[in-house]
Coordinates of C-alpha atoms in Angstrom, one line a residue:
X76 CA -0.3 -32.6 -1.7
X77 CA -3.3 -30.7 -0.5
X78 CA -4.9 -28.3 -3.0
X79 CA -4.5 -25.3 -0.8
X80 CA -0.7 -25.7 -0.8
X81 CA -0.3 -26.9 -4.4
X82 CA 2.3 -25.2 -6.5
X83 CA 3.6 -25.5 -10.0
X84 CA 6.7 -24.2 -11.6
X85 CA 5.7 -21.4 -13.9
X86 CA 8.5 -20.4 -16.3
X87 CA 7.3 -17.4 -18.3
X88 CA 8.3 -16.6 -21.9
X89 CA 11.1 -14.2 -22.7
X90 CA 11.0 -10.7 -23.7
X91 CA 8.8 -9.7 -26.6
X92 CA 7.0 -13.0 -26.7
X93 CA 9.5 -15.3 -28.4
X94 CA 6.7 -17.7 -28.9
X95 CA 3.4 -18.7 -27.5
X96 CA 3.5 -19.8 -23.9
X97 CA 2.0 -22.9 -22.4
X98 CA 1.3 -21.1 -19.1
X99 CA -2.2 -21.5 -17.9
X100 CA -2.5 -17.8 -17.4
X101 CA -2.0 -17.0 -21.1
X102 CA -3.4 -17.9 -24.4
X103 CA -1.3 -20.4 -26.2
X104 CA -1.1 -21.8 -29.7
X105 CA -1.3 -20.2 -33.1
X106 CA -4.3 -19.1 -35.1
X107 CA -5.5 -21.2 -38.1
X108 CA -4.1 -21.0 -41.6
X109 CA -0.4 -21.2 -42.5
X110 CA 0.9 -22.1 -39.1
X111 CA 4.6 -22.0 -40.0
X112 CA 4.4 -18.6 -41.7
X113 CA 2.3 -16.9 -39.1
X114 CA 3.9 -18.2 -35.9
X115 CA 6.5 -15.5 -35.8
X116 CA 3.8 -12.8 -35.8
X117 CA 1.5 -14.4 -33.4
X118 CA 2.7 -13.1 -30.0
X119 CA 1.0 -12.9 -26.7
X120 CA 0.2 -9.7 -24.9
X121 CA 0.5 -10.9 -21.3
X122 CA 2.4 -10.0 -18.1
X123 CA 5.8 -10.5 -19.8
X124 CA 5.2 -8.6 -23.0
X125 CA 8.0 -6.0 -23.2
X126 CA 9.6 -7.6 -20.2
X127 CA 12.7 -9.7 -19.6
X128 CA 12.2 -13.2 -18.3
X129 CA 10.2 -13.3 -15.1
X130 CA 12.5 -15.6 -13.2
X131 CA 13.8 -12.6 -11.2
X132 CA 10.4 -11.1 -10.3
X133 CA 9.7 -10.6 -6.7
X134 CA 7.5 -12.6 -4.4
X135 CA 6.2 -15.3 -6.9
X136 CA 9.2 -15.7 -9.2
X137 CA 9.2 -19.5 -9.2
X138 CA 5.8 -20.7 -8.3
X139 CA 2.1 -19.8 -8.3
X140 CA -0.6 -21.1 -6.0
X141 CA -3.0 -23.5 -7.9
X142 CA -6.7 -22.9 -7.5
X143 CA -8.5 -26.1 -6.7
X144 CA -11.3 -27.3 -8.9
X145 CA -14.4 -28.2 -7.0
X146 CA -17.3 -29.4 -9.2
X147 CA -19.7 -29.7 -6.3
X148 CA -19.4 -26.0 -5.4
X149 CA -18.9 -24.6 -8.9
X150 CA -22.1 -22.7 -8.7
X151 CA -21.7 -21.6 -5.1
X152 CA -19.2 -20.6 -2.4
X153 CA -16.1 -22.7 -1.7
X154 CA -14.0 -22.3 1.4
X155 CA -11.3 -24.4 -0.3
X156 CA -11.0 -21.8 -3.1
X157 CA -11.2 -18.9 -0.6
X158 CA -8.3 -20.5 1.3
X159 CA -6.3 -20.8 -2.0
X160 CA -6.9 -17.1 -2.7
X161 CA -6.1 -16.1 0.9
X162 CA -2.8 -14.3 1.2
X163 CA -2.4 -11.2 -1.0
X164 CA -5.2 -9.3 0.8
X165 CA -3.6 -9.8 4.2
X166 CA -0.2 -8.7 2.9
X167 CA -1.9 -5.6 1.5
X168 CA -3.6 -4.9 4.9
X169 CA -0.3 -4.7 6.7
X170 CA 0.1 -1.2 5.2
X171 CA -3.0 -0.2 7.3
X172 CA -1.1 -1.4 10.4
X173 CA 2.3 0.1 10.0
X174 CA 3.8 2.2 12.9
X175 CA 2.8 5.4 11.2
X176 CA -0.9 4.3 11.3
X177 CA -0.5 3.1 14.9
X178 CA 0.9 6.5 15.9
X179 CA -1.8 8.3 14.1
X180 CA -4.3 6.1 16.0
X181 CA -3.0 6.8 19.4
X182 CA -2.7 10.6 18.6
X183 CA -6.3 10.7 17.4
X184 CA -7.5 8.9 20.5
X185 CA -5.5 11.2 22.8
X186 CA -6.8 14.3 21.0
X187 CA -10.4 13.5 20.2
X188 CA -11.3 10.5 22.4
X189 CA -13.8 8.3 20.4
X190 CA -15.2 11.1 18.3
X191 CA -13.5 10.4 15.0
X192 CA -13.6 6.6 15.1
X193 CA -16.2 6.9 12.3
X194 CA -13.5 8.6 10.2
X195 CA -11.3 5.6 10.6
X196 CA -14.1 3.2 9.7
X197 CA -15.0 5.0 6.5
X198 CA -11.4 5.6 5.5
X199 CA -11.0 1.8 5.7
X200 CA -14.1 1.2 3.6
X201 CA -12.8 3.7 1.0
X202 CA -9.5 1.9 1.1
X203 CA -11.2 -1.3 0.4
X204 CA -13.0 0.1 -2.7
X205 CA -9.7 1.3 -4.1
X206 CA -7.9 -1.9 -3.3
X207 CA -10.7 -3.8 -5.1
X208 CA -10.0 -1.9 -8.3
X209 CA -6.2 -2.5 -8.0
X210 CA -6.7 -6.2 -7.5
X211 CA -9.2 -6.4 -10.4
X212 CA -6.6 -4.8 -12.6
X213 CA -4.0 -7.4 -11.7
X214 CA -6.4 -10.3 -12.1
X215 CA -8.0 -9.3 -15.4
X216 CA -4.9 -8.2 -17.2
X217 CA -2.1 -10.2 -15.6
X218 CA -0.2 -6.9 -15.2
X219 CA 0.3 -5.0 -12.0
X220 CA -0.3 -1.2 -11.8
X221 CA 3.3 -0.2 -12.4
X222 CA 3.6 -2.5 -15.5
X223 CA 0.4 -1.0 -16.9
X224 CA 1.8 2.5 -16.4
X225 CA 4.8 1.4 -18.3
X226 CA 2.6 0.6 -21.3
X227 CA 0.0 3.3 -21.1
X228 CA 2.0 6.4 -20.3
X229 CA 4.7 8.2 -22.3
X230 CA 8.3 8.0 -21.1
X231 CA 8.4 11.3 -19.2
X232 CA 5.2 11.0 -17.3
X233 CA 5.9 7.4 -16.3
X234 CA 9.3 8.5 -15.0
X235 CA 7.6 11.2 -12.9
X236 CA 5.1 8.7 -11.7
X237 CA 7.9 6.3 -10.6
X238 CA 9.7 9.1 -8.8
X239 CA 6.6 10.1 -6.9
X240 CA 5.7 6.5 -5.9
X241 CA 9.3 6.0 -4.8
X242 CA 9.0 9.1 -2.6
X243 CA 5.8 7.6 -1.1
X244 CA 7.5 4.3 -0.5
X245 CA 10.5 6.0 1.1
X246 CA 8.2 8.1 3.4
X247 CA 6.3 5.0 4.5
X248 CA 9.5 3.0 4.9
X249 CA 11.0 5.7 7.2
X250 CA 8.0 5.5 9.4
X251 CA 8.2 1.8 9.6
X252 CA 12.0 1.8 10.3
X253 CA 11.5 4.5 13.0
X254 CA 8.7 2.4 14.6
X255 CA 10.8 -0.7 14.6
X256 CA 13.8 1.1 16.1
X257 CA 11.6 2.5 18.9
X258 CA 10.2 -0.9 19.6
X259 CA 13.7 -2.4 19.9
X260 CA 14.7 0.5 22.1
X261 CA 11.7 -0.2 24.4
X262 CA 12.2 -3.9 24.5
X263 CA 15.9 -3.7 25.2
X264 CA 15.4 -1.3 28.0
X265 CA 17.4 1.3 26.1
X266 CA 20.3 -1.1 25.7
X267 CA 20.1 -0.8 21.9
X268 CA 20.2 2.8 20.7
X269 CA 17.9 4.1 18.0
X270 CA 20.5 4.0 15.3
X271 CA 21.3 0.4 16.3
X272 CA 17.6 -0.5 15.9
X273 CA 17.7 1.1 12.4
X274 CA 20.6 -1.1 11.4
X275 CA 18.9 -4.2 12.8
X276 CA 16.0 -3.7 10.4
X277 CA 18.4 -4.1 7.4
X278 CA 19.5 -7.6 8.5
X279 CA 16.1 -8.9 9.6
X280 CA 14.4 -7.6 6.5
X281 CA 16.8 -9.5 4.3
X282 CA 16.4 -12.6 6.4
X283 CA 12.6 -12.6 6.3
X284 CA 12.3 -11.7 2.6
X285 CA 14.5 -14.6 1.5
X286 CA 12.0 -17.0 3.3
X287 CA 9.9 -17.0 0.1
X288 CA 12.6 -19.3 -1.3
X289 CA 11.1 -21.9 1.0
X290 CA 7.6 -21.5 -0.4
X291 CA 5.1 -18.7 -1.1
X292 CA 2.6 -20.0 1.4
X293 CA 5.2 -20.2 4.2
X294 CA 6.0 -16.5 3.6
X295 CA 2.3 -15.6 3.7
X296 CA 1.9 -17.6 6.9
X297 CA 4.7 -15.5 8.4
X298 CA 2.8 -12.3 7.6
X299 CA -0.3 -13.8 9.0
X300 CA 1.5 -14.7 12.2
X301 CA 2.8 -11.1 12.6
X302 CA -0.8 -9.8 12.1
X303 CA -1.9 -12.2 14.8
X304 CA 0.8 -10.9 17.1
X305 CA -0.5 -7.4 16.6
X306 CA -4.1 -8.5 17.2
X307 CA -3.1 -10.3 20.5
X308 CA -0.8 -7.5 21.9
X309 CA -3.0 -4.5 21.1
X310 CA -6.1 -6.6 22.1
X311 CA -4.4 -7.2 25.4
X312 CA -4.0 -3.5 25.9
X313 CA -7.7 -3.0 25.0
X314 CA -8.8 -5.5 27.6
X315 CA -6.7 -4.2 30.5
X316 CA -7.6 -0.6 29.7
X317 CA -11.4 -1.5 29.5
X318 CA -12.7 1.5 27.5
X319 CA -16.4 2.3 27.6
X320 CA -18.0 0.1 24.9
X321 CA -21.0 2.3 24.4
X322 CA -18.8 5.3 23.7
X323 CA -16.7 3.2 21.3
X324 CA -19.8 2.1 19.3
X325 CA -21.1 5.6 19.3
X326 CA -17.8 7.0 18.0
X327 CA -17.8 4.3 15.2
X328 CA -21.3 4.8 13.9
X329 CA -22.3 8.4 14.6
X330 CA -20.7 10.6 12.0
X331 CA -20.4 13.7 14.0
X332 CA -17.8 15.5 16.1
X333 CA -19.3 17.9 18.6
X334 CA -17.1 20.6 20.1
X335 CA -14.2 19.6 17.9
X336 CA -11.5 22.2 17.4
X337 CA -9.0 22.6 14.6
X338 CA -6.6 20.2 16.2
X339 CA -9.2 17.4 16.2
X340 CA -10.0 18.2 12.6
X341 CA -6.4 17.9 11.7
X342 CA -6.2 14.5 13.5
X343 CA -9.2 13.3 11.5
X344 CA -7.5 14.4 8.2
X345 CA -4.3 12.7 9.4
X346 CA -6.2 9.4 10.0
X347 CA -7.4 9.4 6.3
X348 CA -3.9 10.2 5.1
X349 CA -2.3 7.5 7.2
X350 CA -4.8 4.8 6.2
X351 CA -4.9 5.2 2.4
X352 CA -1.4 4.8 1.1
X353 CA -0.6 5.3 -2.6
X354 CA 2.0 2.6 -3.0
X355 CA -0.4 0.0 -1.5
X356 CA -2.4 0.0 -4.7
X357 CA 0.7 -0.9 -6.7
X358 CA 1.5 -3.6 -4.2
X359 CA -2.0 -5.2 -4.2
X360 CA -2.2 -5.3 -8.0
X361 CA 1.0 -7.2 -8.1
X362 CA 0.3 -9.6 -5.2
X363 CA -2.8 -11.1 -6.9
X364 CA -0.6 -12.3 -9.7
X365 CA 0.7 -15.0 -7.4
X366 CA -2.4 -17.1 -8.0
X367 CA -2.7 -19.3 -11.1
X368 CA -5.7 -17.9 -12.9
X369 CA -6.7 -18.9 -16.5
X370 CA -7.5 -15.5 -17.9
X371 CA -8.9 -17.1 -21.1
X372 CA -12.0 -18.0 -19.2
X373 CA -14.1 -15.1 -18.0
X374 CA -15.7 -17.4 -15.4
X375 CA -12.3 -18.0 -13.8
X376 CA -11.5 -14.3 -13.8
X377 CA -14.8 -13.4 -12.3
X378 CA -14.3 -16.1 -9.6
X379 CA -10.9 -14.7 -8.8
X380 CA -12.3 -11.2 -8.4
X381 CA -15.0 -12.5 -6.1
X382 CA -12.7 -14.4 -3.8
X383 CA -10.0 -11.7 -3.7
X384 CA -12.6 -9.2 -2.7
X385 CA -13.9 -11.4 0.1
X386 CA -10.3 -12.0 1.3
X387 CA -9.5 -8.2 1.1
X388 CA -12.7 -7.4 3.0
X389 CA -11.8 -9.8 5.8
X390 CA -8.2 -8.6 6.0
X391 CA -9.2 -4.9 6.2
X392 CA -11.8 -5.8 8.8
X393 CA -9.1 -7.3 10.9
X394 CA -6.9 -4.3 10.4
X395 CA -9.7 -2.0 11.4
X396 CA -10.3 -3.9 14.6
X397 CA -6.6 -3.7 15.5
X398 CA -6.6 0.1 14.7
X399 CA -9.8 0.4 16.8
X400 CA -8.0 -1.3 19.8
X401 CA -5.2 1.3 19.7
X402 CA -7.5 4.4 19.3
X403 CA -9.7 3.2 22.2
X404 CA -6.9 2.4 24.6
X405 CA -5.4 5.9 24.3
X406 CA -8.8 7.6 24.1
X407 CA -9.7 6.0 27.4
X408 CA -6.3 6.6 29.1
X409 CA -4.7 9.7 27.5
X410 CA -7.6 12.0 26.5
X411 CA -7.5 15.3 28.4
X412 CA -4.4 14.2 30.3
X413 CA -1.5 16.6 30.9
X414 CA 2.2 15.7 31.2
X415 CA 1.9 16.3 34.9
X416 CA -0.9 13.8 35.2
X417 CA 1.3 11.1 33.6
X418 CA 4.3 12.0 35.8
X419 CA 2.0 11.6 38.9
X420 CA 1.0 8.1 37.7
X421 CA 4.6 7.2 37.0
X422 CA 5.8 8.1 40.5
X423 CA 7.6 5.1 42.2
X424 CA 7.5 3.2 38.9
X425 CA 10.7 1.8 37.2
X426 CA 10.2 4.0 34.1
X427 CA 9.8 7.3 36.1
X428 CA 13.2 8.6 35.0
X429 CA 12.3 8.1 31.4
X430 CA 8.9 9.7 31.9
X431 CA 10.6 12.8 33.4
X432 CA 12.6 13.2 30.1
X433 CA 9.6 12.5 27.8
X434 CA 6.7 14.2 29.6
X435 CA 8.2 17.6 30.1
X436 CA 5.9 20.2 31.8
X437 CA 6.7 23.8 30.8
X438 CA 3.2 25.2 31.5
X439 CA 2.6 24.8 35.2
X440 CA 0.8 21.5 34.9
X441 CA -1.5 22.4 31.9
X442 CA 0.5 21.1 29.0
X443 CA -1.5 18.4 27.2
X444 CA 0.3 15.3 26.2
X445 CA 1.9 15.3 22.7
X446 CA 1.5 11.6 22.1
X447 CA 3.8 9.4 20.1
X448 CA 4.8 5.7 20.0
X449 CA 7.5 6.0 22.7
X450 CA 5.4 8.1 25.1
X451 CA 2.5 5.6 24.5
X452 CA 4.7 2.8 25.7
X453 CA 5.8 4.7 28.8
X454 CA 2.2 5.7 29.6
X455 CA 1.0 2.1 29.4
X456 CA 3.9 0.9 31.6
X457 CA 3.2 3.5 34.2
X458 CA -0.6 2.9 34.1
X459 CA -0.8 -0.9 33.8
X460 CA 2.7 -2.1 34.7
X461 CA 5.9 -2.9 32.9
X462 CA 4.3 -6.0 31.2
X463 CA 1.9 -3.7 29.3
X464 CA 4.8 -1.6 28.1
X465 CA 6.7 -4.6 26.8
X466 CA 3.6 -6.1 25.1
X467 CA 3.1 -2.7 23.4
X468 CA 6.7 -2.9 22.2
X469 CA 6.2 -6.4 20.8
X470 CA 3.1 -5.2 18.9
X471 CA 5.0 -2.2 17.5
X472 CA 7.9 -4.5 16.5
X473 CA 5.5 -6.8 14.6
X474 CA 3.9 -3.9 12.9
X475 CA 7.3 -2.5 11.9
X476 CA 8.8 -5.8 10.7
X477 CA 5.8 -6.8 8.6
X478 CA 5.3 -3.4 7.0
X479 CA 9.0 -3.0 6.2
X480 CA 8.9 -6.3 4.3
X481 CA 5.7 -5.4 2.3
X482 CA 7.2 -1.9 1.7
X483 CA 10.3 -3.5 0.2
X484 CA 8.1 -5.6 -2.1
X485 CA 6.2 -2.5 -3.2
X486 CA 9.6 -0.9 -4.0
X487 CA 10.6 -3.9 -6.0
X488 CA 7.4 -4.1 -8.0
X489 CA 7.6 -0.3 -8.7
X490 CA 11.1 -0.6 -10.0
X491 CA 10.3 -3.7 -12.1
X492 CA 7.2 -2.2 -13.6
X493 CA 8.1 1.4 -14.3
X494 CA 11.7 0.9 -15.4
X495 CA 11.3 -2.5 -17.0
X496 CA 14.3 -3.3 -14.8
X497 CA 14.9 -6.7 -13.2
X498 CA 17.9 -7.0 -11.0
X499 CA 18.9 -10.0 -8.8
X500 CA 16.7 -10.2 -5.7
X501 CA 19.5 -9.3 -3.3
X502 CA 20.3 -6.2 -5.3
X503 CA 16.7 -5.0 -5.4
X504 CA 16.3 -5.5 -1.7
X505 CA 19.5 -3.8 -0.9
X506 CA 18.7 -0.7 -3.0
X507 CA 15.1 -0.4 -1.8
X508 CA 16.1 -0.7 1.8
X509 CA 19.1 1.6 1.6
X510 CA 17.0 4.4 0.1
X511 CA 15.0 4.5 3.3
X512 CA 17.6 3.3 5.7
X513 CA 20.3 5.9 5.0
X514 CA 18.3 9.1 5.8
X515 CA 16.6 7.4 8.8
X516 CA 19.9 6.2 10.2
X517 CA 21.3 9.8 9.9
X518 CA 18.3 11.1 11.8
X519 CA 18.5 8.4 14.5
X520 CA 22.3 9.0 14.9
X521 CA 22.2 12.8 15.2
X522 CA 18.7 13.5 16.5
X523 CA 16.7 13.0 19.7
X524 CA 13.7 10.7 20.2
X525 CA 11.3 13.7 19.9
X526 CA 12.7 14.6 16.5
X527 CA 12.1 11.0 15.1
X528 CA 8.6 10.7 16.5
X529 CA 7.6 14.3 15.3
X530 CA 8.4 13.3 11.7
X531 CA 5.2 11.3 11.5
X532 CA 3.0 14.3 10.4
X533 CA 5.6 15.4 7.8
X534 CA 5.9 12.0 6.3
X535 CA 2.1 11.6 6.2
X536 CA 1.9 14.9 4.4
X537 CA 4.5 13.7 1.8
X538 CA 2.6 10.5 1.2
X539 CA -0.7 12.3 0.9
X540 CA 0.7 14.3 -2.0
X541 CA 1.4 11.1 -3.9
X542 CA -2.1 9.6 -3.6
X543 CA -3.3 11.0 -7.0
X544 CA -0.4 9.2 -8.7
X545 CA -1.9 5.9 -7.6
X546 CA -5.6 6.6 -7.5
X547 CA -5.9 8.2 -10.9
X548 CA -4.1 5.5 -12.9
X549 CA -6.0 2.8 -11.1
X550 CA -9.4 4.4 -12.0
X551 CA -8.2 5.1 -15.5
X552 CA -7.1 1.6 -16.3
X553 CA -10.0 -0.2 -14.7
X554 CA -12.4 2.1 -16.6
X555 CA -10.9 1.3 -20.0
X556 CA -12.8 -1.2 -22.0
X557 CA -9.8 -2.0 -24.2
X558 CA -7.8 -3.0 -21.0
X559 CA -10.5 -4.6 -18.8
X560 CA -12.9 -6.0 -21.5
X561 CA -16.2 -7.2 -19.9
X562 CA -14.7 -6.4 -16.4
X563 CA -14.5 -2.7 -17.0
X564 CA -15.9 -0.4 -14.3
X565 CA -19.6 0.3 -14.7
X566 CA -21.0 3.9 -14.6
X567 CA -21.8 3.6 -10.9
X568 CA -18.3 2.3 -10.1
X569 CA -16.7 5.2 -12.1
X570 CA -18.8 7.9 -10.4
X571 CA -18.3 6.5 -6.9
X572 CA -14.6 5.9 -7.3
X573 CA -13.9 9.3 -8.8
X574 CA -16.0 11.2 -6.3
X575 CA -14.5 9.5 -3.3
X576 CA -11.0 9.9 -4.7
X577 CA -11.6 13.7 -5.1
X578 CA -12.8 13.9 -1.5
X579 CA -9.8 12.0 -0.2
X580 CA -7.3 14.0 -2.3
X581 CA -8.9 17.3 -1.2
X582 CA -8.7 16.2 2.5
X583 CA -5.1 15.2 2.1
X584 CA -4.2 18.5 0.3
X585 CA -5.7 20.4 3.2
X586 CA -3.6 18.4 5.6
X587 CA -0.5 19.2 3.5
X588 CA -1.3 22.9 3.4
X589 CA -1.7 23.0 7.1
X590 CA 1.6 21.3 7.6
X591 CA 3.4 23.7 5.2
X592 CA 1.8 26.7 7.1
X593 CA 3.1 25.3 10.4
X594 CA 6.6 25.1 9.0
X595 CA 6.5 28.9 8.4
X596 CA 8.3 28.8 5.1
X597 CA 9.5 32.2 3.8
X598 CA 11.6 33.7 1.0
X599 CA 13.2 31.6 -1.7
X600 CA 12.0 28.3 -0.2
X601 CA 8.4 29.6 -0.3
X602 CA 8.9 30.4 -4.0
X603 CA 10.1 26.9 -4.7
X604 CA 7.1 25.4 -2.9
X605 CA 4.8 27.6 -5.1
X606 CA 6.6 26.4 -8.3
X607 CA 6.2 22.8 -7.1
X608 CA 2.5 23.3 -6.4
X609 CA 1.9 24.7 -9.9
X610 CA 3.8 21.7 -11.5
X611 CA 2.0 19.3 -9.2
X612 CA -1.4 20.7 -10.4
X613 CA -0.4 20.6 -14.1
X614 CA 0.8 17.0 -13.8
X615 CA -2.5 15.9 -12.1
X616 CA -4.4 17.6 -14.9
X617 CA -2.3 15.6 -17.4
X618 CA -3.3 12.4 -15.6
X619 CA -7.0 13.4 -15.6
X620 CA -6.9 14.0 -19.3
X621 CA -5.4 10.5 -19.8
X622 CA -8.1 9.1 -17.5
X623 CA -10.9 10.7 -19.5
X624 CA -9.4 9.3 -22.7
X625 CA -9.3 5.9 -21.1
X626 CA -13.0 6.2 -20.2
X627 CA -13.8 6.7 -23.9
X628 CA -14.1 10.5 -24.3
X629 CA -14.1 10.7 -28.1
X630 CA -13.2 14.3 -28.2
X631 CA -10.0 13.8 -26.3
X632 CA -9.2 10.5 -28.1
X633 CA -9.5 12.3 -31.5
X634 CA -7.5 15.3 -30.4
X635 CA -4.1 15.4 -32.2
X636 CA -2.5 17.0 -29.1
X637 CA -3.8 14.2 -26.9
X638 CA -2.7 11.5 -29.3
X639 CA 0.7 12.9 -29.6
X640 CA 1.5 13.8 -26.0
X641 CA -0.9 11.7 -23.8
X642 CA -1.9 8.5 -25.4
X643 CA 0.5 5.6 -25.9
X644 CA 1.6 5.2 -29.5
X645 CA 0.0 1.7 -29.8
X646 CA -3.3 3.4 -28.9
X647 CA -4.6 0.5 -27.0
X648 CA -7.9 2.3 -26.5
X649 CA -8.9 1.6 -30.1
X650 CA -8.1 -2.2 -30.3
X651 CA -11.1 -3.9 -31.8
X652 CA -11.0 -6.9 -29.5
X653 CA -11.5 -5.2 -26.2
X654 CA -12.0 -8.4 -24.3
X655 CA -8.9 -9.2 -22.2
X656 CA -6.5 -7.2 -24.4
X657 CA -3.4 -8.3 -22.6
X658 CA -4.2 -12.0 -22.7
X659 CA -5.2 -12.4 -26.3
X660 CA -3.3 -13.7 -29.3
X661 CA -2.4 -11.2 -31.9
X662 CA -4.4 -11.6 -35.1
X663 CA -2.9 -11.6 -38.6
X664 CA -3.9 -8.0 -38.8
X665 CA -1.6 -7.1 -36.0
X666 CA 2.0 -6.6 -36.8
X667 CA 5.0 -6.8 -34.6
X668 CA 5.2 -3.1 -34.3
X669 CA 1.7 -3.0 -32.8
X670 CA 2.6 -5.7 -30.3
X671 CA 6.0 -4.4 -29.3
X672 CA 5.3 -0.7 -29.6
X673 CA 5.4 1.2 -26.4
X674 CA 8.8 0.0 -25.4
X675 CA 10.3 3.3 -26.4
X676 CA 7.5 5.8 -26.3
X677 CA 8.9 9.2 -26.3

């Protein structure tokens, strides 16, 4: 068996650490002294502490990928090791390629041409920085972000966090389901209605997700294949449309937007909100646990962080190129075009009747195109032929299918971590899919195509509101020495991550405010929005206080109020051995209450 496809059965210990585990990812054995008398108290703080048996965990329940040992390249770079670590980053990158992102890309191209490509580039770079922190958390501690939230927050705030992340997952999932339904509608030449396409996503998501029973690497290969389909299909559209390469490069590397109106600014903000998704941090921190890393050895942990970062960089570079293809195609073809211009192009084409319904002109030939996924397909079909439209549909279908699967995984990890709840796999998949499918099905059944596609901005606004509930915990935990040990964020990392997160959150809040203003809310509903805004700000302040305590602010850590209402009762920030807290063996000075505390934090 080749090293890059080697697996081993990894049966984790039961709840509460019934005994030391022999797993290579955890410290095993007992401390010296009276072995028989101390064994009961020597429990392991690892990924299964406070958890039920891991046999029902998603994605890597029965196997982990072994990392090959290569003595010849122990001091340098190894492609064999990089291949073993390849997988989680590409699954994570699919969130950057979901139908919501694709629609945001085509809208930004149609509205601003190439002027805000640099926003897409730097949003992707910022996303990489945040994903790096999330991956490091999973590698160093053996816990993903939701599991860490379960240990480090009191019961009420962690329930609020879970609800907010579930809302983000539902919003993203609705975009993905809508995109998949539109792709099926296009590819079937309208034979399958939108509501039928929504129902199909239930069946095929179940089918694909159960493929991990046939091997983790096979499932990762499937996701890689879907990304390849997106690259080929959208790359084909890029080639046939032949945009101006100089203008593309200028838009990427010149951070300026001359003569840009408020609509273009809103599109730029929408690009940032669409690219950086909160639930993706929870997903990535869990996916890295699929690799067999011996956390007792700092060298192995450092090596894993290194290769995971390279893999994530490559994956997000690929996702950026695919997004670039979409922006450029519609920047070249749709920018400045009116509905009448498209209808003129569609004359004598097979999709002319559909174009008449979609590109409605109520302004005597001056109405600028309001682009969406469906209109984008019709435009490509009218401009470059029916083949281009069907290839576009295939690309959207691949984007929708891959992102619905990873979104379902994110929902499973969130449920397992925040609630310490592990249901059978079919039950988890059914619940997480139905939460998004039911409202989407109702919309598809009783609404028009325009109503579905116009939901993109609203859903992006909803997800933008949830970003602090992923970014702040990620920065807090990776900046805590008691959690990360020697891999804790340095001062530069803390400053950069906090500043960039503040910028992104501010940009997203601006986007939300604009969307709320456009909805023209009045009366009692406006009062409810104001009350929600106040509670939202207060809860963010609570998370910031917790983050400051994680970073070692002694004044907050010693505050009786903070100790009572903010910090976990086991007070993990004061553990003497700060090196790999969650992978160490409890010493004789630790009692069972210290190890197991946090299960029932009030």
